[in-house]
Amino acid sequence: MASYDVVDLIRSKRDGGVLADEEIRWLIDAYTRGDVGDEQMSALAMAIFFRGLDARELPTWTRAMIDTGERLDFSGLSRPTADKHSTGGVGDKITLPLAPLVAACGVAVPQLSGRGLGHTGGTLDKLEAIPGWRAMLSNEEMLAQLEDVGAVICGAGSGLAPADKKLYALRDVTGTVEAIPLIASSIMSKKIAEGTGALVLDVKTGAGAFMKTLDASRELARTMVGLGAAAGVTTVALVTDMSAPLGRSAGNAVEVAESVEVLAGGGPADVVELTLALASEMLAAAAVDADPAAALASGRAMDVWRRMIAAQGGDPDAPLPGARHTETVRAEADGWIASMDAMAVGLAAWRLGAGRARKEDPVQAAAGVTWAASVGERVRAGDVLFTLHTDTPERIERARAALEGAVTISPEPASRGPVVLERID
Ligand code: URA
């Protein structure tokens, strides 16, 4: 591979230039090997933040990141594969009921997930609340479970897109996370390397999301759908509302409990609605004609859940951990809940111990926030609005502070709008 002067490339991007394919391939490879320094890559990431990557640069950048690592191959499985990726929200436990539901309909779901950082929780942290459950599987274990059970939710090994691991950690500490081309290439490089045949993206929008405005969320969704299509992966995105948290729980064990309710045919309406909408998209993208609502109602999705948890060492019948301390926040007025600030709820759950500030921090399985009523529902002064769960009571005061003003109660009836706002393919 030819070699370039990285300072020339940084200057070129800084001044609005377009990088050539060869330059991009060299740069990503040299950065992953350590020949381009973190300080140089941070300068370039900042230049990209301001200047972007054009329609030719972005697929090349994504491809170069994929090529730094291994690619999984599911082509030997007896059924098609589909995966879902969410850009992250508060109370977003959808992966938990969704993966077994789609598997129950005949599509294999290789769901590589992450841990939480900041106010949005991580799927692996939630599932680790189940006694015995193991997040890390070898590629062989993952393939065997996909064939036997049809669904796997596990951590990504270090072999997928190592360039992204390095670059994401760098962006996190240099103020360059919020750049659409960098977010899109980061997410899509991992998803394409994972080898799924079809991909459905849940791009969140609103106060509790990464992208606060519908325009920005739409642009991110379009960019990722374009990258998926360019790589030959059938990709569809739903832009979904994250102004209010999903369901009635944010945390770890509390979200597992709510997911099990959904699999048992109950659960909050918004969680059921989004689970079914994403399942329908995954089945359509995998070209399988099946009715996810019927699979949920018949208990077939619950059967797959139980087998999926047991296959990874978990006991689906074991009681989930409960918090040593709970406290409540009560409504101050009569009326209808007009809004509930997802960011505030996520922050409270995080402060109670459900999330981590640094990658190495442990999380509390039982920590989180639950709420008895959501947007559009009626409450009376003195009703319990939130229950705070934690093992460490000294965390409660700061969680309460996060929830101050998080709910507006209106004297007029209010309603929650649709969860799915737009579909982009
Ligand atoms: N999630 C990712 O994997 N990458 C980003 O850049 C942002 C969110």
Tab-separated table of C-alpha atoms and ligand atoms in Angstrom:
chain	number	residue	atom	x	y	z
A	1	MET	CA	0.000	0.000	0.000
A	2	ALA	CA	1.280	3.498	-0.844
A	3	SER	CA	2.193	5.768	2.036
A	4	TYR	CA	1.011	9.359	2.534
A	5	ASP	CA	1.880	12.336	4.693
A	6	VAL	CA	-0.892	12.383	7.271
A	7	VAL	CA	-0.433	16.118	7.895
A	8	ASP	CA	-1.198	16.777	4.211
A	9	LEU	CA	-4.394	14.728	4.550
A	10	ILE	CA	-5.464	16.615	7.685
A	11	ARG	CA	-4.800	19.957	5.953
A	12	SER	CA	-6.695	18.851	2.892
A	13	LYS	CA	-9.800	17.879	4.905
A	14	ARG	CA	-9.480	20.991	7.081
A	15	ASP	CA	-9.611	23.142	3.948
A	16	GLY	CA	-12.638	21.341	2.496
A	17	GLY	CA	-10.824	18.912	0.213
A	18	VAL	CA	-11.951	15.417	-0.726
A	19	LEU	CA	-9.753	12.469	0.259
A	20	ALA	CA	-8.953	9.872	-2.395
A	21	ASP	CA	-9.924	6.227	-1.837
A	22	GLU	CA	-6.296	5.167	-1.506
A	23	GLU	CA	-5.617	7.910	1.032
A	24	ILE	CA	-8.574	6.830	3.163
A	25	ARG	CA	-7.598	3.162	3.044
A	26	TRP	CA	-4.033	3.982	4.024
A	27	LEU	CA	-5.110	6.318	6.819
A	28	ILE	CA	-7.499	3.874	8.543
A	29	ASP	CA	-5.038	1.037	8.255
A	30	ALA	CA	-2.105	3.139	9.523
A	31	TYR	CA	-4.174	4.449	12.439
A	32	THR	CA	-5.229	0.940	13.461
A	33	ARG	CA	-1.606	-0.224	13.351
A	34	GLY	CA	-0.452	2.793	15.379
A	35	ASP	CA	1.515	4.506	12.590
A	36	VAL	CA	-0.864	7.482	12.652
A	37	GLY	CA	-1.065	8.959	16.143
A	38	ASP	CA	-4.151	9.670	18.238
A	39	GLU	CA	-3.420	13.414	18.089
A	40	GLN	CA	-3.376	13.289	14.272
A	41	MET	CA	-6.559	11.240	14.070
A	42	SER	CA	-8.296	13.602	16.488
A	43	ALA	CA	-7.382	16.571	14.295
A	44	LEU	CA	-8.762	14.731	11.295
A	45	ALA	CA	-11.948	13.733	13.150
A	46	MET	CA	-12.480	17.395	14.036
A	47	ALA	CA	-11.904	18.388	10.397
A	48	ILE	CA	-14.511	15.772	9.382
A	49	PHE	CA	-16.863	17.105	12.045
A	50	PHE	CA	-16.816	20.477	10.249
A	51	ARG	CA	-16.312	19.404	6.637
A	52	GLY	CA	-18.036	16.012	6.483
A	53	LEU	CA	-17.298	13.103	4.171
A	54	ASP	CA	-18.882	13.125	0.716
A	55	ALA	CA	-20.887	10.382	-0.978
A	56	ARG	CA	-17.736	8.716	-2.294
A	57	GLU	CA	-15.532	9.149	0.759
A	58	LEU	CA	-18.026	7.721	3.263
A	59	PRO	CA	-18.501	4.195	1.826
A	60	THR	CA	-14.724	3.963	1.321
A	61	TRP	CA	-14.120	5.044	4.935
A	62	THR	CA	-16.662	2.472	6.183
A	63	ARG	CA	-15.231	-0.295	4.023
A	64	ALA	CA	-11.701	0.526	5.209
A	65	MET	CA	-12.861	0.191	8.839
A	66	ILE	CA	-14.482	-3.185	8.094
A	67	ASP	CA	-11.275	-4.367	6.415
A	68	THR	CA	-9.255	-3.819	9.601
A	69	GLY	CA	-10.920	-6.858	11.205
A	70	GLU	CA	-12.708	-10.142	10.666
A	71	ARG	CA	-16.100	-10.665	9.029
A	72	LEU	CA	-18.530	-13.222	10.352
A	73	ASP	CA	-20.204	-15.506	7.859
A	74	PHE	CA	-23.737	-16.756	8.466
A	75	SER	CA	-24.271	-18.092	4.977
A	76	GLY	CA	-24.120	-21.694	6.237
A	77	LEU	CA	-27.201	-21.268	8.455
A	78	SER	CA	-30.436	-22.949	7.431
A	79	ARG	CA	-32.433	-19.697	7.721
A	80	PRO	CA	-31.953	-16.079	6.687
A	81	THR	CA	-30.529	-13.575	9.172
A	82	ALA	CA	-31.736	-10.155	10.252
A	83	ASP	CA	-30.423	-7.812	12.889
A	84	LYS	CA	-31.583	-4.605	14.511
A	85	HIS	CA	-29.553	-1.663	15.707
A	86	SER	CA	-30.877	1.128	17.868
A	87	THR	CA	-29.033	4.417	18.200
A	88	GLY	CA	-29.877	4.269	21.904
A	89	GLY	CA	-32.582	5.616	24.124
A	90	VAL	CA	-33.949	5.541	27.650
A	91	GLY	CA	-35.952	2.463	28.611
A	92	ASP	CA	-35.037	0.947	25.244
A	93	LYS	CA	-35.253	-2.746	26.086
A	94	ILE	CA	-36.709	-3.634	22.661
A	95	THR	CA	-33.872	-6.006	21.698
A	96	LEU	CA	-34.864	-8.347	24.539
A	97	PRO	CA	-38.348	-9.279	23.298
A	98	LEU	CA	-37.541	-8.578	19.637
A	99	ALA	CA	-34.722	-11.084	19.047
A	100	PRO	CA	-36.679	-14.140	20.286
A	101	LEU	CA	-39.846	-12.910	18.563
A	102	VAL	CA	-38.199	-12.661	15.147
A	103	ALA	CA	-36.469	-16.013	15.687
A	104	ALA	CA	-39.851	-17.552	16.521
A	105	CYS	CA	-40.984	-16.392	13.064
A	106	GLY	CA	-38.176	-18.245	11.273
A	107	VAL	CA	-35.410	-15.655	10.901
A	108	ALA	CA	-32.105	-16.056	12.758
A	109	VAL	CA	-31.107	-13.006	14.813
A	110	PRO	CA	-27.398	-12.480	15.528
A	111	GLN	CA	-27.687	-9.531	17.872
A	112	LEU	CA	-24.270	-8.205	18.847
A	113	SER	CA	-24.856	-5.671	21.585
A	114	GLY	CA	-22.929	-3.328	23.822
A	115	ARG	CA	-22.740	-2.082	27.346
A	116	GLY	CA	-24.164	1.232	28.470
A	117	LEU	CA	-22.157	4.396	28.758
A	118	GLY	CA	-23.800	7.579	29.970
A	119	HIS	CA	-27.565	7.978	30.228
A	120	THR	CA	-28.589	5.196	27.809
A	121	GLY	CA	-28.453	1.660	29.157
A	122	GLY	CA	-26.685	-1.268	27.554
A	123	THR	CA	-28.437	-4.453	26.475
A	124	LEU	CA	-25.680	-6.667	27.930
A	125	ASP	CA	-25.874	-4.896	31.297
A	126	LYS	CA	-29.603	-5.572	31.376
A	127	LEU	CA	-29.309	-9.258	30.533
A	128	GLU	CA	-26.530	-9.738	33.073
A	129	ALA	CA	-29.164	-9.108	35.738
A	130	ILE	CA	-30.346	-12.663	34.969
A	131	PRO	CA	-28.502	-15.068	37.279
A	132	GLY	CA	-25.871	-17.081	35.394
A	133	TRP	CA	-26.288	-15.360	32.009
A	134	ARG	CA	-23.054	-15.001	30.033
A	135	ALA	CA	-22.491	-12.189	27.494
A	136	MET	CA	-19.352	-13.352	25.720
A	137	LEU	CA	-19.533	-16.260	23.263
A	138	SER	CA	-16.988	-17.569	20.792
A	139	ASN	CA	-17.899	-17.305	17.095
A	140	GLU	CA	-18.507	-21.076	17.079
A	141	GLU	CA	-20.853	-20.900	20.102
A	142	MET	CA	-22.716	-18.052	18.468
A	143	LEU	CA	-23.193	-19.938	15.210
A	144	ALA	CA	-24.317	-23.099	17.013
A	145	GLN	CA	-26.861	-21.145	19.082
A	146	LEU	CA	-28.165	-19.363	15.981
A	147	GLU	CA	-28.773	-22.721	14.324
A	148	ASP	CA	-30.317	-24.395	17.428
A	149	VAL	CA	-32.275	-21.579	19.052
A	150	GLY	CA	-32.418	-18.944	16.309
A	151	ALA	CA	-31.454	-15.976	18.461
A	152	VAL	CA	-28.281	-14.788	20.164
A	153	ILE	CA	-27.736	-11.579	22.082
A	154	CYS	CA	-24.073	-11.317	22.984
A	155	GLY	CA	-21.093	-8.995	23.146
A	156	ALA	CA	-19.056	-8.281	20.029
A	157	GLY	CA	-15.580	-9.806	20.139
A	158	SER	CA	-12.591	-7.544	19.618
A	159	GLY	CA	-12.117	-8.845	16.062
A	160	LEU	CA	-14.908	-6.824	14.402
A	161	ALA	CA	-13.835	-3.455	12.966
A	162	PRO	CA	-10.988	-2.792	15.446
A	163	ALA	CA	-10.448	0.601	13.774
A	164	ASP	CA	-13.834	1.657	15.092
A	165	LYS	CA	-13.054	0.626	18.659
A	166	LYS	CA	-9.986	2.817	18.639
A	167	LEU	CA	-11.600	5.701	16.815
A	168	TYR	CA	-14.786	5.689	18.910
A	169	ALA	CA	-12.755	5.857	22.142
A	170	LEU	CA	-10.819	8.787	20.676
A	171	ARG	CA	-13.964	10.600	19.517
A	172	ASP	CA	-15.461	10.157	22.962
A	173	VAL	CA	-12.710	12.285	24.534
A	174	THR	CA	-12.248	14.841	21.730
A	175	GLY	CA	-15.772	16.191	21.207
A	176	THR	CA	-16.149	14.475	17.832
A	177	VAL	CA	-18.860	11.889	18.514
A	178	GLU	CA	-21.695	13.983	17.110
A	179	ALA	CA	-20.682	13.934	13.440
A	180	ILE	CA	-23.148	12.121	11.189
A	181	PRO	CA	-20.564	10.551	8.818
A	182	LEU	CA	-18.516	9.321	11.783
A	183	ILE	CA	-21.549	7.919	13.634
A	184	ALA	CA	-22.917	6.277	10.469
A	185	SER	CA	-19.605	4.665	9.504
A	186	SER	CA	-18.986	3.548	13.087
A	187	ILE	CA	-22.331	1.786	13.425
A	188	MET	CA	-22.457	0.386	9.910
A	189	SER	CA	-18.878	-0.916	9.874
A	190	LYS	CA	-19.692	-3.136	12.873
A	191	LYS	CA	-23.051	-4.247	11.509
A	192	ILE	CA	-21.719	-5.059	8.039
A	193	ALA	CA	-18.684	-6.892	9.495
A	194	GLU	CA	-21.070	-8.924	11.644
A	195	GLY	CA	-22.374	-10.469	8.442
A	196	THR	CA	-26.152	-10.080	8.796
A	197	GLY	CA	-28.201	-10.427	5.617
A	198	ALA	CA	-30.704	-7.735	6.551
A	199	LEU	CA	-30.592	-4.839	8.976
A	200	VAL	CA	-33.286	-2.695	10.538
A	201	LEU	CA	-32.190	0.531	12.178
A	202	ASP	CA	-34.114	2.184	14.984
A	203	VAL	CA	-32.961	5.796	14.821
A	204	LYS	CA	-34.171	7.621	17.898
A	205	THR	CA	-35.116	11.269	17.904
A	206	GLY	CA	-35.907	13.697	20.723
A	207	ALA	CA	-34.722	14.718	24.180
A	208	GLY	CA	-33.456	11.298	25.260
A	209	ALA	CA	-31.708	10.518	21.961
A	210	PHE	CA	-28.325	11.213	20.525
A	211	MET	CA	-30.008	13.174	17.734
A	212	LYS	CA	-32.369	15.738	19.210
A	213	THR	CA	-34.112	16.897	16.037
A	214	LEU	CA	-36.124	15.031	13.431
A	215	ASP	CA	-33.995	16.528	10.626
A	216	ALA	CA	-30.724	15.268	12.118
A	217	SER	CA	-32.217	11.826	12.875
A	218	ARG	CA	-33.562	11.581	9.337
A	219	GLU	CA	-30.172	12.499	7.885
A	220	LEU	CA	-28.428	9.887	10.049
A	221	ALA	CA	-31.005	7.273	9.026
A	222	ARG	CA	-30.610	8.086	5.309
A	223	THR	CA	-26.831	7.986	5.569
A	224	MET	CA	-26.824	4.577	7.272
A	225	VAL	CA	-29.405	3.102	4.892
A	226	GLY	CA	-27.215	4.265	1.984
A	227	LEU	CA	-24.123	2.624	3.484
A	228	GLY	CA	-26.011	-0.649	4.063
A	229	ALA	CA	-27.289	-0.694	0.490
A	230	ALA	CA	-23.790	0.056	-0.860
A	231	ALA	CA	-22.497	-2.984	1.044
A	232	GLY	CA	-25.262	-5.276	-0.235
A	233	VAL	CA	-27.136	-5.493	3.099
A	234	THR	CA	-30.895	-4.879	2.828
A	235	THR	CA	-31.262	-1.962	5.242
A	236	VAL	CA	-34.362	-0.117	6.439
A	237	ALA	CA	-34.628	2.549	9.147
A	238	LEU	CA	-37.482	3.592	11.389
A	239	VAL	CA	-37.156	7.015	12.991
A	240	THR	CA	-38.807	6.667	16.396
A	241	ASP	CA	-39.790	9.002	19.192
A	242	MET	CA	-37.470	9.315	22.186
A	243	SER	CA	-38.874	12.476	23.713
A	244	ALA	CA	-40.351	10.307	26.478
A	245	PRO	CA	-38.764	7.091	27.775
A	246	LEU	CA	-40.058	3.774	26.445
A	247	GLY	CA	-42.317	1.634	28.589
A	248	ARG	CA	-42.343	2.024	32.340
A	249	SER	CA	-38.829	1.160	33.414
A	250	ALA	CA	-35.251	2.282	32.869
A	251	GLY	CA	-32.418	0.272	34.385
A	252	ASN	CA	-31.274	-3.333	34.286
A	253	ALA	CA	-33.372	-6.011	36.061
A	254	VAL	CA	-36.436	-3.739	35.868
A	255	GLU	CA	-36.171	-3.699	32.062
A	256	VAL	CA	-35.722	-7.470	31.875
A	257	ALA	CA	-38.905	-7.870	33.943
A	258	GLU	CA	-40.800	-5.578	31.564
A	259	SER	CA	-39.499	-7.465	28.520
A	260	VAL	CA	-40.711	-10.747	29.996
A	261	GLU	CA	-44.151	-9.149	30.480
A	262	VAL	CA	-44.182	-8.293	26.761
A	263	LEU	CA	-43.193	-11.862	25.858
A	264	ALA	CA	-46.004	-13.107	28.117
A	265	GLY	CA	-48.504	-11.099	26.056
A	266	GLY	CA	-48.727	-8.003	28.296
A	267	GLY	CA	-46.394	-5.056	28.816
A	268	PRO	CA	-46.693	-1.347	28.006
A	269	ALA	CA	-48.389	-0.472	24.717
A	270	ASP	CA	-45.472	1.576	23.328
A	271	VAL	CA	-42.977	-1.250	23.900
A	272	VAL	CA	-45.314	-3.754	22.225
A	273	GLU	CA	-45.971	-1.358	19.321
A	274	LEU	CA	-42.282	-0.750	18.616
A	275	THR	CA	-41.343	-4.407	19.060
A	276	LEU	CA	-43.966	-5.469	16.515
A	277	ALA	CA	-43.071	-2.665	14.075
A	278	LEU	CA	-39.376	-3.599	14.117
A	279	ALA	CA	-40.170	-7.327	13.914
A	280	SER	CA	-42.332	-6.746	10.820
A	281	GLU	CA	-39.511	-4.796	9.180
A	282	MET	CA	-36.926	-7.472	10.004
A	283	LEU	CA	-39.133	-10.238	8.606
A	284	ALA	CA	-39.869	-8.248	5.450
A	285	ALA	CA	-36.170	-7.400	4.980
A	286	ALA	CA	-35.351	-11.117	5.309
A	287	ALA	CA	-38.191	-11.930	2.856
A	288	VAL	CA	-40.061	-14.117	5.365
A	289	ASP	CA	-43.842	-13.915	5.466
A	290	ALA	CA	-44.948	-14.376	9.096
A	291	ASP	CA	-47.143	-12.618	11.633
A	292	PRO	CA	-45.128	-11.443	14.674
A	293	ALA	CA	-48.272	-10.544	16.654
A	294	ALA	CA	-49.405	-14.170	16.403
A	295	ALA	CA	-45.974	-15.443	17.490
A	296	LEU	CA	-46.143	-13.177	20.530
A	297	ALA	CA	-49.715	-14.126	21.437
A	298	SER	CA	-49.115	-17.872	21.057
A	299	GLY	CA	-46.152	-17.916	23.472
A	300	ARG	CA	-43.727	-19.084	20.762
A	301	ALA	CA	-41.563	-15.983	21.295
A	302	MET	CA	-41.469	-16.702	25.042
A	303	ASP	CA	-40.318	-20.274	24.335
A	304	VAL	CA	-37.406	-18.940	22.251
A	305	TRP	CA	-36.544	-16.403	24.973
A	306	ARG	CA	-36.293	-19.152	27.578
A	307	ARG	CA	-34.098	-21.299	25.335
A	308	MET	CA	-31.951	-18.301	24.374
A	309	ILE	CA	-31.319	-17.351	28.024
A	310	ALA	CA	-30.637	-20.968	29.058
A	311	ALA	CA	-28.229	-21.500	26.130
A	312	GLN	CA	-26.067	-18.694	27.551
A	313	GLY	CA	-26.059	-20.127	31.085
A	314	GLY	CA	-28.948	-18.047	32.435
A	315	ASP	CA	-31.851	-19.356	34.470
A	316	PRO	CA	-35.059	-17.958	32.958
A	317	ASP	CA	-36.992	-18.997	36.096
A	318	ALA	CA	-34.652	-17.436	38.648
A	319	PRO	CA	-36.043	-14.399	40.475
A	320	LEU	CA	-34.461	-11.148	39.268
A	321	PRO	CA	-32.463	-9.163	41.821
A	322	GLY	CA	-34.432	-6.547	43.760
A	323	ALA	CA	-32.921	-3.311	45.065
A	324	ARG	CA	-32.050	-2.936	48.737
A	325	HIS	CA	-33.602	0.559	48.808
A	326	THR	CA	-36.575	2.051	47.040
A	327	GLU	CA	-38.055	5.517	47.327
A	328	THR	CA	-40.872	7.249	45.546
A	329	VAL	CA	-41.505	10.578	43.832
A	330	ARG	CA	-45.126	11.689	43.976
A	331	ALA	CA	-47.305	13.843	41.712
A	332	GLU	CA	-47.838	17.381	42.931
A	333	ALA	CA	-51.035	18.081	41.005
A	334	ASP	CA	-54.098	16.421	39.480
A	335	GLY	CA	-54.194	16.115	35.715
A	336	TRP	CA	-52.791	14.334	32.685
A	337	ILE	CA	-49.116	13.636	32.104
A	338	ALA	CA	-48.313	15.876	29.134
A	339	SER	CA	-44.589	15.103	28.942
A	340	MET	CA	-41.907	13.005	30.619
A	341	ASP	CA	-38.312	13.995	29.914
A	342	ALA	CA	-36.448	10.906	28.718
A	343	MET	CA	-33.042	12.448	29.365
A	344	ALA	CA	-33.935	13.210	32.994
A	345	VAL	CA	-35.215	9.664	33.576
A	346	GLY	CA	-32.085	8.189	31.969
A	347	LEU	CA	-29.872	10.384	34.104
A	348	ALA	CA	-31.736	9.364	37.276
A	349	ALA	CA	-31.375	5.649	36.449
A	350	TRP	CA	-27.699	6.218	35.767
A	351	ARG	CA	-27.189	8.074	39.039
A	352	LEU	CA	-28.924	5.244	40.922
A	353	GLY	CA	-26.225	2.882	39.647
A	354	ALA	CA	-27.811	1.357	36.527
A	355	GLY	CA	-25.153	2.840	34.225
A	356	ARG	CA	-21.493	3.685	34.320
A	357	ALA	CA	-19.376	6.825	34.001
A	358	ARG	CA	-16.256	4.992	32.813
A	359	LYS	CA	-15.992	1.832	30.738
A	360	GLU	CA	-14.461	-0.138	33.618
A	361	ASP	CA	-17.154	0.757	36.209
A	362	PRO	CA	-19.507	-1.997	37.454
A	363	VAL	CA	-23.287	-1.517	37.259
A	364	GLN	CA	-25.931	-2.479	39.809
A	365	ALA	CA	-28.272	-5.126	38.454
A	366	ALA	CA	-31.209	-3.921	40.542
A	367	ALA	CA	-30.776	-0.168	40.033
A	368	GLY	CA	-33.188	1.865	37.963
A	369	VAL	CA	-36.369	3.895	37.783
A	370	THR	CA	-39.894	2.623	37.259
A	371	TRP	CA	-43.005	4.727	36.700
A	372	ALA	CA	-46.632	3.896	37.231
A	373	ALA	CA	-48.093	6.187	34.586
A	374	SER	CA	-46.799	7.578	31.339
A	375	VAL	CA	-47.590	10.361	28.861
A	376	GLY	CA	-51.331	10.715	28.266
A	377	GLU	CA	-52.364	9.049	31.526
A	378	ARG	CA	-54.256	10.632	34.375
A	379	VAL	CA	-52.730	11.126	37.821
A	380	ARG	CA	-53.896	12.649	41.079
A	381	ALA	CA	-51.838	14.765	43.471
A	382	GLY	CA	-50.012	12.390	45.830
A	383	ASP	CA	-49.969	9.418	43.410
A	384	VAL	CA	-46.613	7.716	43.025
A	385	LEU	CA	-45.014	8.958	39.784
A	386	PHE	CA	-41.590	7.297	40.012
A	387	THR	CA	-40.030	4.571	42.134
A	388	LEU	CA	-36.263	4.812	42.510
A	389	HIS	CA	-34.366	1.525	42.969
A	390	THR	CA	-30.785	1.280	44.216
A	391	ASP	CA	-28.490	-0.710	46.487
A	392	THR	CA	-26.713	2.467	47.602
A	393	PRO	CA	-29.096	4.973	49.219
A	394	GLU	CA	-26.586	7.817	49.074
A	395	ARG	CA	-27.329	7.944	45.335
A	396	ILE	CA	-30.997	8.773	45.819
A	397	GLU	CA	-30.695	12.511	46.383
A	398	ARG	CA	-28.927	13.133	43.072
A	399	ALA	CA	-31.401	10.912	41.247
A	400	ARG	CA	-34.261	12.911	42.748
A	401	ALA	CA	-32.561	16.107	41.580
A	402	ALA	CA	-32.401	14.740	38.019
A	403	LEU	CA	-36.152	14.074	38.100
A	404	GLU	CA	-37.087	17.552	39.294
A	405	GLY	CA	-39.347	19.071	36.629
A	406	ALA	CA	-39.090	15.909	34.494
A	407	VAL	CA	-42.860	15.487	34.279
A	408	THR	CA	-45.391	18.112	33.277
A	409	ILE	CA	-48.952	17.571	34.436
A	410	SER	CA	-51.622	19.368	32.455
A	411	PRO	CA	-55.174	20.130	33.563
A	412	GLU	CA	-56.262	19.235	30.010
A	413	PRO	CA	-56.254	15.677	28.614
A	414	ALA	CA	-52.968	14.888	26.830
A	415	SER	CA	-51.922	12.020	24.594
A	416	ARG	CA	-48.720	10.412	23.439
A	417	GLY	CA	-48.086	10.612	19.703
A	418	PRO	CA	-47.060	7.617	17.616
A	419	VAL	CA	-43.769	5.903	18.478
A	420	VAL	CA	-42.795	5.292	14.840
A	421	LEU	CA	-42.438	8.653	13.113
A	422	GLU	CA	-40.921	7.790	9.739
A	423	ARG	CA	-39.716	4.875	7.680
A	424	ILE	CA	-36.678	5.272	5.423
A	425	ASP	CA	-35.496	2.705	2.879
B	1	URA	N1	-22.727	4.192	18.410
B	1	URA	C1	-21.663	3.735	17.737
B	1	URA	O1	-21.430	2.545	17.650
B	1	URA	N2	-20.869	4.642	17.132
B	1	URA	C2	-21.078	5.956	17.181
B	1	URA	O2	-20.326	6.704	16.612
B	1	URA	C3	-22.186	6.409	17.913
B	1	URA	C4	-23.005	5.495	18.515
